[in-house]
XYZ file of C-alpha atoms in Angstrom:
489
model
C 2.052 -27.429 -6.401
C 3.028 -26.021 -9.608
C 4.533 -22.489 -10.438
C 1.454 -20.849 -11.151
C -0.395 -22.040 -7.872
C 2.177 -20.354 -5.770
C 2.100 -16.956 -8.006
C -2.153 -16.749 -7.818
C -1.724 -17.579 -3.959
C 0.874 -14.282 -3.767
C -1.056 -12.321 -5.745
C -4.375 -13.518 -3.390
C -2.460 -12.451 -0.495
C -1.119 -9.134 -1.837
C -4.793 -8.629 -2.800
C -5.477 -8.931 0.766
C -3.085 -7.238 2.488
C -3.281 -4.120 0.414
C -7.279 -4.479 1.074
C -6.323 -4.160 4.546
C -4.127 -0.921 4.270
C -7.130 0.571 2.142
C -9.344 -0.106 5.005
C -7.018 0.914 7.665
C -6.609 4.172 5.918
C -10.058 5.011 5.377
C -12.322 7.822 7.065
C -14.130 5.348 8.911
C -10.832 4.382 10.465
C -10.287 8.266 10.762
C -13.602 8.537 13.178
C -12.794 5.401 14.945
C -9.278 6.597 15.555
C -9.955 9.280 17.684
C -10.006 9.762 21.738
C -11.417 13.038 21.343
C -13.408 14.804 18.577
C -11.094 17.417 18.162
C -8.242 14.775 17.686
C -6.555 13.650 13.651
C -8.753 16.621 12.290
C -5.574 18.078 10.512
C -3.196 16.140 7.986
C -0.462 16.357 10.678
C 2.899 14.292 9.691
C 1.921 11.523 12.381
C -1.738 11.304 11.389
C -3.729 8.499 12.753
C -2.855 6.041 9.560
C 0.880 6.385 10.499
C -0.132 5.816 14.257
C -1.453 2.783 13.679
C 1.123 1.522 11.451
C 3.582 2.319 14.148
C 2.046 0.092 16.708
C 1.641 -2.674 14.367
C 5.327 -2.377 12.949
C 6.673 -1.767 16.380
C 9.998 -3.723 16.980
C 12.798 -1.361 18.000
C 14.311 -1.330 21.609
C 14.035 1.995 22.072
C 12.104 5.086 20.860
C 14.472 6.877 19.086
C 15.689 3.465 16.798
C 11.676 3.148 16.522
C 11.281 6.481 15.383
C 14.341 6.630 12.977
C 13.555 3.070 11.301
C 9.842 3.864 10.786
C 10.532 6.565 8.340
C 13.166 5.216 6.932
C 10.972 2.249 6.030
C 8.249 4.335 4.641
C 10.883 6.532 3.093
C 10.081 9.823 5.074
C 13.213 9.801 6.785
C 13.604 13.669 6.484
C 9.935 13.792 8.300
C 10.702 12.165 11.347
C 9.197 14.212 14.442
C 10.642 13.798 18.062
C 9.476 11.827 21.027
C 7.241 14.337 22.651
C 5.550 14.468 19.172
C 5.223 10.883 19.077
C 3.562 11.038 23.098
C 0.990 13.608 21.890
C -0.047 11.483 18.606
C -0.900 8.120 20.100
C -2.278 9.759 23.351
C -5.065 10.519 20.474
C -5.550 7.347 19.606
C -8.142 5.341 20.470
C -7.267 1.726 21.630
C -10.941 0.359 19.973
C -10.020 0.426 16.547
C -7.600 -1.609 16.447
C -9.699 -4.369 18.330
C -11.918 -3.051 15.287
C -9.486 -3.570 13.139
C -8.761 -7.167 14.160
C -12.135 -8.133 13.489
C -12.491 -6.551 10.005
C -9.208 -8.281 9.284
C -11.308 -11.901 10.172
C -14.214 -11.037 8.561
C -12.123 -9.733 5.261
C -9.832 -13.084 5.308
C -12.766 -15.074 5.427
C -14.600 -13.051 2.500
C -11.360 -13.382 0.161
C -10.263 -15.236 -2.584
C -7.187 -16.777 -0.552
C -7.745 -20.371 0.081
C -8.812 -20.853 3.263
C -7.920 -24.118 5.359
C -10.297 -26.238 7.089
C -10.106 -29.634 9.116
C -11.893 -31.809 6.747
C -14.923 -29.665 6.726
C -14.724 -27.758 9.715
C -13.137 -24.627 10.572
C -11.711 -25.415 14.191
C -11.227 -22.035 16.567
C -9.818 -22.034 19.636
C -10.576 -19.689 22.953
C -8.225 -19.419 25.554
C -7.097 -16.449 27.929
C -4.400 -14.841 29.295
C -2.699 -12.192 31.030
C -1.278 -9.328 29.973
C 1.500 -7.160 32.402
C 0.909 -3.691 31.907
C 3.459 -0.935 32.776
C 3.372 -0.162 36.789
C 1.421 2.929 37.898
C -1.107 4.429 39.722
C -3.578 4.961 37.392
C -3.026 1.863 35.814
C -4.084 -0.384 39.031
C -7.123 1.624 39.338
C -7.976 1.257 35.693
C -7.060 -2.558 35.375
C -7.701 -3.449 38.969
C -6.590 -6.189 40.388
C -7.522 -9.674 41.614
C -7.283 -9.930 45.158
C -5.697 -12.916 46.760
C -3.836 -13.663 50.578
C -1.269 -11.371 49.685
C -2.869 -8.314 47.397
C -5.562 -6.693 49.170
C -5.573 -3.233 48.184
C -3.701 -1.179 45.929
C -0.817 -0.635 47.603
C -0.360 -4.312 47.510
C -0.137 -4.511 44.401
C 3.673 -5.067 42.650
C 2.872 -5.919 39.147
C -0.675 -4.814 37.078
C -2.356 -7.199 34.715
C -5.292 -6.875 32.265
C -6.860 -9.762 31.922
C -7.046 -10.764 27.915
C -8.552 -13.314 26.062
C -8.478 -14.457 22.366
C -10.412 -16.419 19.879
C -8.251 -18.213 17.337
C -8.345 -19.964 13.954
C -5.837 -23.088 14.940
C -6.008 -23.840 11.147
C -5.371 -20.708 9.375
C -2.788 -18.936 12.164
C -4.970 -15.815 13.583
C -6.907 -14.138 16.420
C -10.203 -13.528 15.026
C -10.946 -11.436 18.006
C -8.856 -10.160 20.927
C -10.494 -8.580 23.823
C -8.358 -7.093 27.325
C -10.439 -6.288 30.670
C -9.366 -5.380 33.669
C -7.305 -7.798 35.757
C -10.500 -9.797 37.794
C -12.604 -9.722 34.784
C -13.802 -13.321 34.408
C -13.049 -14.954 30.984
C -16.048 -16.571 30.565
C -18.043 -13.728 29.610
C -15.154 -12.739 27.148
C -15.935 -16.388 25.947
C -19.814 -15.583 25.156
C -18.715 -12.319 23.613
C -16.688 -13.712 21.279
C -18.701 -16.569 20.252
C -21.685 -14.117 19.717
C -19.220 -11.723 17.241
C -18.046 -14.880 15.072
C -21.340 -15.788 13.916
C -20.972 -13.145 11.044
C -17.924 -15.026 10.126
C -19.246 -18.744 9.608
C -22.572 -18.139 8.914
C -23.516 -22.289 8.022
C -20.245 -23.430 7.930
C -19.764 -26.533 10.562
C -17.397 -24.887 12.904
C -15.283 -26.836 16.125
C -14.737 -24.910 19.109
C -11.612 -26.159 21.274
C -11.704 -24.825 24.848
C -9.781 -25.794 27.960
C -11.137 -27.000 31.548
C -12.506 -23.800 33.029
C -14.845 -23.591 29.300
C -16.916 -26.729 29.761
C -20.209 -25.234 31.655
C -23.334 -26.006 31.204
C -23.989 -22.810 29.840
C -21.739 -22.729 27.180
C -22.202 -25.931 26.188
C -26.104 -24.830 25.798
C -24.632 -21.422 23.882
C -22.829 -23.303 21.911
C -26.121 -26.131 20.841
C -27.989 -23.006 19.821
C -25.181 -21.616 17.470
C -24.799 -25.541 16.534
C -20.959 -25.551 16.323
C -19.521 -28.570 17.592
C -16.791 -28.611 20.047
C -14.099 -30.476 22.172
C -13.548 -29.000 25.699
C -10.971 -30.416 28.599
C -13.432 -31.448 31.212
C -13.043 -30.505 34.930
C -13.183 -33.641 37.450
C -15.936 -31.495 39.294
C -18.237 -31.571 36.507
C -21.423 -33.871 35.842
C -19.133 -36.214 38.369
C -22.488 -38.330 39.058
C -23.277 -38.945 35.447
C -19.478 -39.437 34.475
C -19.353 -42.395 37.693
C -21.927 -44.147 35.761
C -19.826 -44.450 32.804
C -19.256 -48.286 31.375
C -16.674 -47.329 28.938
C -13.974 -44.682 27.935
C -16.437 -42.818 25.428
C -19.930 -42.910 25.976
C -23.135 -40.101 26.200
C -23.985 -38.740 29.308
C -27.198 -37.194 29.879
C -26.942 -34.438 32.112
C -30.605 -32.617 33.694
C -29.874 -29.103 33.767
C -32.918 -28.229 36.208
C -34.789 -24.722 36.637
C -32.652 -24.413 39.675
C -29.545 -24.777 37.770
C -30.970 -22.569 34.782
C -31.149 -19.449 37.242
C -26.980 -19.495 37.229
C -27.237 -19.201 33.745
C -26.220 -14.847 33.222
C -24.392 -14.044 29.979
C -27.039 -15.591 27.679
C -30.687 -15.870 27.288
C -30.354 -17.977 24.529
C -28.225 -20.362 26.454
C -31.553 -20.304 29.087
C -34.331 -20.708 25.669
C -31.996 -23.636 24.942
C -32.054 -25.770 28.300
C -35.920 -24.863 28.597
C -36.693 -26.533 25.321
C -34.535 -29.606 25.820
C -33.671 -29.450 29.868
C -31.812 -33.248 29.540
C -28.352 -32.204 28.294
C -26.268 -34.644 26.018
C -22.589 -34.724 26.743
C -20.272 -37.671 24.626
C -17.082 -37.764 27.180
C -14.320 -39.654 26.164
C -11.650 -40.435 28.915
C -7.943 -40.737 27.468
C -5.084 -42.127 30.129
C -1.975 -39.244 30.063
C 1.223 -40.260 32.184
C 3.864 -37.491 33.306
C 6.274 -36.667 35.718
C 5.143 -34.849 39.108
C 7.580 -32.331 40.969
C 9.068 -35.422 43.264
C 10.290 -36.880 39.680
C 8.080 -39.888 40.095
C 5.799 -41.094 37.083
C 1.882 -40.796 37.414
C -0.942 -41.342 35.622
C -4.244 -39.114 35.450
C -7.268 -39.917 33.315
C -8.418 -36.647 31.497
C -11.509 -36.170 30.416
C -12.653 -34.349 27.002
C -16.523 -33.214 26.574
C -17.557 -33.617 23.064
C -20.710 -33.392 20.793
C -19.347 -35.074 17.977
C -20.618 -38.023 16.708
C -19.195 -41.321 16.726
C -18.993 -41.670 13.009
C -18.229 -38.089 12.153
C -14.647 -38.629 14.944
C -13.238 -41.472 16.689
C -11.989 -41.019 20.407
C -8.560 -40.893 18.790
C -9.739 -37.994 16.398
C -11.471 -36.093 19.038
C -8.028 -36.347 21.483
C -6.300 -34.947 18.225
C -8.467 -32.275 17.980
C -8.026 -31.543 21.369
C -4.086 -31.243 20.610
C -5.169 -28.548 17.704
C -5.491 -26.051 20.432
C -2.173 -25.644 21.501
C -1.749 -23.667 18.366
C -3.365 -20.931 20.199
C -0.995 -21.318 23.273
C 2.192 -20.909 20.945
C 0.460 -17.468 19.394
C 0.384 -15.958 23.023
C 4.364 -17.498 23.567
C 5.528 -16.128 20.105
C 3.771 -12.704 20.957
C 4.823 -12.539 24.631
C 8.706 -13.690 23.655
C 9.369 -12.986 20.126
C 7.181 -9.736 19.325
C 7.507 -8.599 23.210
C 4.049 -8.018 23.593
C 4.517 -6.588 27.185
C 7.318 -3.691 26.096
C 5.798 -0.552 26.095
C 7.083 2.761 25.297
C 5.085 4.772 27.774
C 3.108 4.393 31.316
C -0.056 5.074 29.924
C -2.835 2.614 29.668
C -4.257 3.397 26.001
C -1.021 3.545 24.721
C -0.271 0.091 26.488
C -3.599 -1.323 24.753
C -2.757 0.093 21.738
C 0.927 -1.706 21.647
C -0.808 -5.418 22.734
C -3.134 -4.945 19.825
C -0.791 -3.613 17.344
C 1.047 -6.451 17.980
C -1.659 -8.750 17.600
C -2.522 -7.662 14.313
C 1.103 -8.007 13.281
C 0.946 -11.755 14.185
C -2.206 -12.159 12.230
C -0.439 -10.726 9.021
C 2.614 -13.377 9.595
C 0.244 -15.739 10.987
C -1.965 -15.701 6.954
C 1.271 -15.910 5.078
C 2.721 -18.574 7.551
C -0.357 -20.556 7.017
C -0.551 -19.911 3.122
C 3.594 -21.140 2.669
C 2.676 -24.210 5.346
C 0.398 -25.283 2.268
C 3.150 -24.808 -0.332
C 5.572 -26.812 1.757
C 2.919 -29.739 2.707
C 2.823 -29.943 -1.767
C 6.286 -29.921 -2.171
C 6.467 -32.543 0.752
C 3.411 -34.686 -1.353
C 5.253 -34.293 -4.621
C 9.075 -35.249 -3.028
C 7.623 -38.886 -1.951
C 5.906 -39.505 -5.391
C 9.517 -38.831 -6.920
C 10.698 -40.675 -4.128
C 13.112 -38.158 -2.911
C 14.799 -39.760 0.455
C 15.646 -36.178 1.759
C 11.931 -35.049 2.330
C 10.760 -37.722 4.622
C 9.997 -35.183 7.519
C 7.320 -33.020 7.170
C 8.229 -29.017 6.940
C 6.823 -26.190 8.510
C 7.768 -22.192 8.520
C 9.778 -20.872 11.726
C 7.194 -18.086 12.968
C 9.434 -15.682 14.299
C 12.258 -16.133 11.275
C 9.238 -15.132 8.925
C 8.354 -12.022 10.725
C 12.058 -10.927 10.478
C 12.541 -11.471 6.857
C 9.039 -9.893 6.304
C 9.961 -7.038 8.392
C 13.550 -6.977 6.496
C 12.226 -6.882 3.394
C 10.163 -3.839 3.626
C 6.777 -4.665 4.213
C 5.815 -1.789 6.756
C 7.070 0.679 3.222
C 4.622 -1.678 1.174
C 1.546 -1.688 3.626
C 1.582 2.524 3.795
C 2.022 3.090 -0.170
C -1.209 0.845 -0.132
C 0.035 -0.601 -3.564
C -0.401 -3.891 -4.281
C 2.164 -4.904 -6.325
C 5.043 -3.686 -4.060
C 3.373 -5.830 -1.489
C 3.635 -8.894 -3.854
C 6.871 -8.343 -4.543
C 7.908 -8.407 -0.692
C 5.931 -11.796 -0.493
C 7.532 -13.210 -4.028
C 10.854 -12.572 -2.383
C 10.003 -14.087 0.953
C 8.694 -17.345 -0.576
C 12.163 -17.272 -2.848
C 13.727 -18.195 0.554
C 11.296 -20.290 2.414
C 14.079 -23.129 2.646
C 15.786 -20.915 4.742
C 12.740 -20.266 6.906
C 11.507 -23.869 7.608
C 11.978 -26.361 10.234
C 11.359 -30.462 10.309
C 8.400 -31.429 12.295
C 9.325 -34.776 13.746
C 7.196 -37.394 15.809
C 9.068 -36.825 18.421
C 11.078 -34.218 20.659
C 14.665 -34.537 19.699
C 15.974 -32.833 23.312
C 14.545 -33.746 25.961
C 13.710 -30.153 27.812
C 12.970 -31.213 31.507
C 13.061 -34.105 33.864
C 16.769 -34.178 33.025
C 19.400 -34.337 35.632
C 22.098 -31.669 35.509
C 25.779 -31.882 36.593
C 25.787 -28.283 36.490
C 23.525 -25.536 36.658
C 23.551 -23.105 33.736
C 25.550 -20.379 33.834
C 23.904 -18.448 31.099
C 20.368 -17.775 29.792
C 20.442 -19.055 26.200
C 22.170 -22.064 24.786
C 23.843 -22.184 21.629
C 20.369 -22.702 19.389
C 18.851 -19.584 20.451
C 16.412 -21.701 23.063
C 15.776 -20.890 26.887
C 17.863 -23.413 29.641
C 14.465 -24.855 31.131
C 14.030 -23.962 34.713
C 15.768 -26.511 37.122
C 14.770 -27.550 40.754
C 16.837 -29.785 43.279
C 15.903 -33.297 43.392
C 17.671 -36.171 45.523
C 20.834 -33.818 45.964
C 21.074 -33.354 41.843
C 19.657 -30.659 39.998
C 16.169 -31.414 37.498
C 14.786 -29.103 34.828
C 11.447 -28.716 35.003
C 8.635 -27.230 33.007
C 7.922 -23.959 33.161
């Protein structure tokens, strides 16, 4: 990639991000800001554009270091306001624009000039849920609920509250294009159809491939997802279309699956899903069966046959390309890790419930920002990689790829919470310039395979402290035959 590549990609991405702060600053963001009518009607010092920034930025440990580095990075240190002042402003705000605000930031990405990467043709997005602890109170189990089980059956059962949350995700391009939180026995397949419904202004007739795990592969999505005519590749449950998947001759072959009128009547978050089936009631499913062997809890080895529904042609993606694509969608399970462990996503400042929302989406959005810039210096390094083996450079044989949570640090180091709230574009390119200066120092190998071996290892010893010396969590251990076995988590 040559020098003037890398300086229209910065300037792309500065374009963007200072876009964003425009739009995040704006009146409309003004009205959609506020809990109340009455509320970010004056031009108070924390007014609702510095609110927001402050739950995107958020890193500190506590609220006084919060407080004193957020105007020292927007150089307003002699404006700082207390703690009770802080309480008041973001009790004003209101949680829904910054799930507004994640889905402008989709829809804006996609309608930029950055470059935006694609598996061969086909954007692939991921869904996937999760939950979310939320700080222990009263009011917050009545407002989140709770799911009950054996040992929760009212509220006074309950120890720790959850909000059930659930993501879509572009696997390709490093970011939630929507992020949604219910309360804690909210199902996520209707989170699923919402999502799926809002991302149709994003792709309008691009081919699109929707990865999903087990609980995703219903009949009715599967129908939703016909009508919208993505194509997708969803871990199959044993319990599903287990007559037509007996009659199976091979490891990938069609089923046909007759999705009756008295099947149709389960059918409740779509109509189209319903018009779809009604039309065409035989149902076309291409499974393709791989073989995956692991250890169980005893420590013995075992092998289980997993199943992936597909619609994917046979020419347009082998079984072996359709298991790959399947492996795409982890990407979406190490964006809730790095947000849960390296952003904190669960450490709130306060016991209310709209300020707890507004910290898990503040966060999110700050992952998106890393996750665009990530994505856009992963491209750099896969040219550099390209143009090292035509020179025949022995020292790049291992493909590179940017350390996540070193990138947010330098980013936040650097001054880019200052550069978002001046809103001007070439400060932000600077910040970016200088972060790409050091992206050797930011990178990691990708290797074909592990090079420590986390679990199903016998220990002498248990560990005696959390962290080793790289940084990395001691996997959990368990006893086995009188020695100790780490496990995963």
């Amino acid at each position: 990639m040559m020098m003037n590549d890398v300086v229209k990609k910065i300037s792309d991405l500065s374009d963007f991000l200072a876009d964003f702060s425009r739009l995040l600053s704006s009146d409309c963001i003004r009205n959609l800001a506020r809990t109340r009518t009455s509320d970010f009607t004056r031009n108070r010092n924390m007014n609702f554009f510095k609110m927001i920034l402050y739950f995107i930025f958020r890193c500190r440990k506590t609220t006084n270091e919060e407080l004193g580095n957020f105007y020292s990075s927007i150089c307003q240190p002699d404006m700082r306001i207390s703690k009770q002042a802080l309480f008041k402003a973001a009790g004003k705000l209101n949680p829904n624009v910054l799930t507004f605000a994640i889905r402008e930031f989709a829809s804006r990405f996609y309608r930029s000039s950055l470059p935006v990467k694609l598996f061969d043709r086909y954007h692939v997005i991921a869904e996937d849920g999760s939950y979310n602890e939320i700080p222990y109170a009263a009011i917050n189990i009545f407002d989140f609920h709770f799911p009950e089980s054996k040992k929760v059956r009212s509220p006074g059962d309950v120890n720790v509250v959850h909000s059930q949350a659930s993501g879509l995700y572009d696997v390709m391009n490093g970011f939630f294009l929507n992020y949604t939180l219910k309360r804690a026995d909210y199902s996520e397949i209707p989170l699923a159809f919402k999502h799926l419904y809002e991302s149709r202004e994003y792709f309008r007739d691009s081919p699109v491939i929707y990865l999903a795990d087990r609980y995703y592969g219903s009949a009715e999505i599967i129908s939703f997802l016909e009508h919208m005519g993505y194509f997708y590749v969803i871990r199959g449950k044993k319990n599903f279309y287990k007559k037509e998947i007996a009659s199976m001759r091979s490891d990938d072959e069609w089923i046909s699956v007759n999705v009756d009128k008295t099947w149709r009547k389960r059918f409740r978050f779509s109509p189209e899903s319903m018009e779809e089936r009604e039309a065409t009631p035989l149902m076309r499913i291409r499974v393709v069966k791989r073989k995956v062997t692991y250890i169980d809890s005893r420590g013995e080895e075992k092998c289980e046959t997993t199943l992936l529904f597909t619609n994917l042609p046979e020419e347009e993606a082998s079984s072996d390309l359709v298991a790959y694509l399947y492996t795409l969608r982890w990407n979406i399970e190490s964006s809730y890790k790095n947000c849960k462990e390296i952003l904190e996503l669960e450490r709130f400042f306060s016991a209310d419930g709209d300020m707890a929302r507004c910290s898990i989406l503040g966060k999110i959005i700050f992952h998106n920002i890393c996750g665009i810039i990530s994505s856009q210096m992963n491209a750099f390094l896969d040219e550099m990689g390209k143009e090292s083996v035509r020179i025949g450079k022995k020292e790049n044989r291992h493909a590179y790829k940017i350390n996540l949570s070193q990138l947010q640090k330098t980013l936040r180091d650097n001054g880019l919470l200052g550069a978002v709230f001046s809103r001007k574009r070439k400060r932000i390119e600077e910040i970016i310039m200088s972060t790409f200066l050091i992206i050797h120092k930011i990178k990691v190998p990708i290797r074909p395979n592990r090079h420590f071996k986390r679990w199903g290892r016998v220990l002498t010893t248990p560990p005696g402290y959390r962290f080793r010396i790289d940084g990395r969590n001691h996997p959990k251990v368990k006893r086995f035959k009188g020695c100790l076995m780490t496990t995963a988590p």
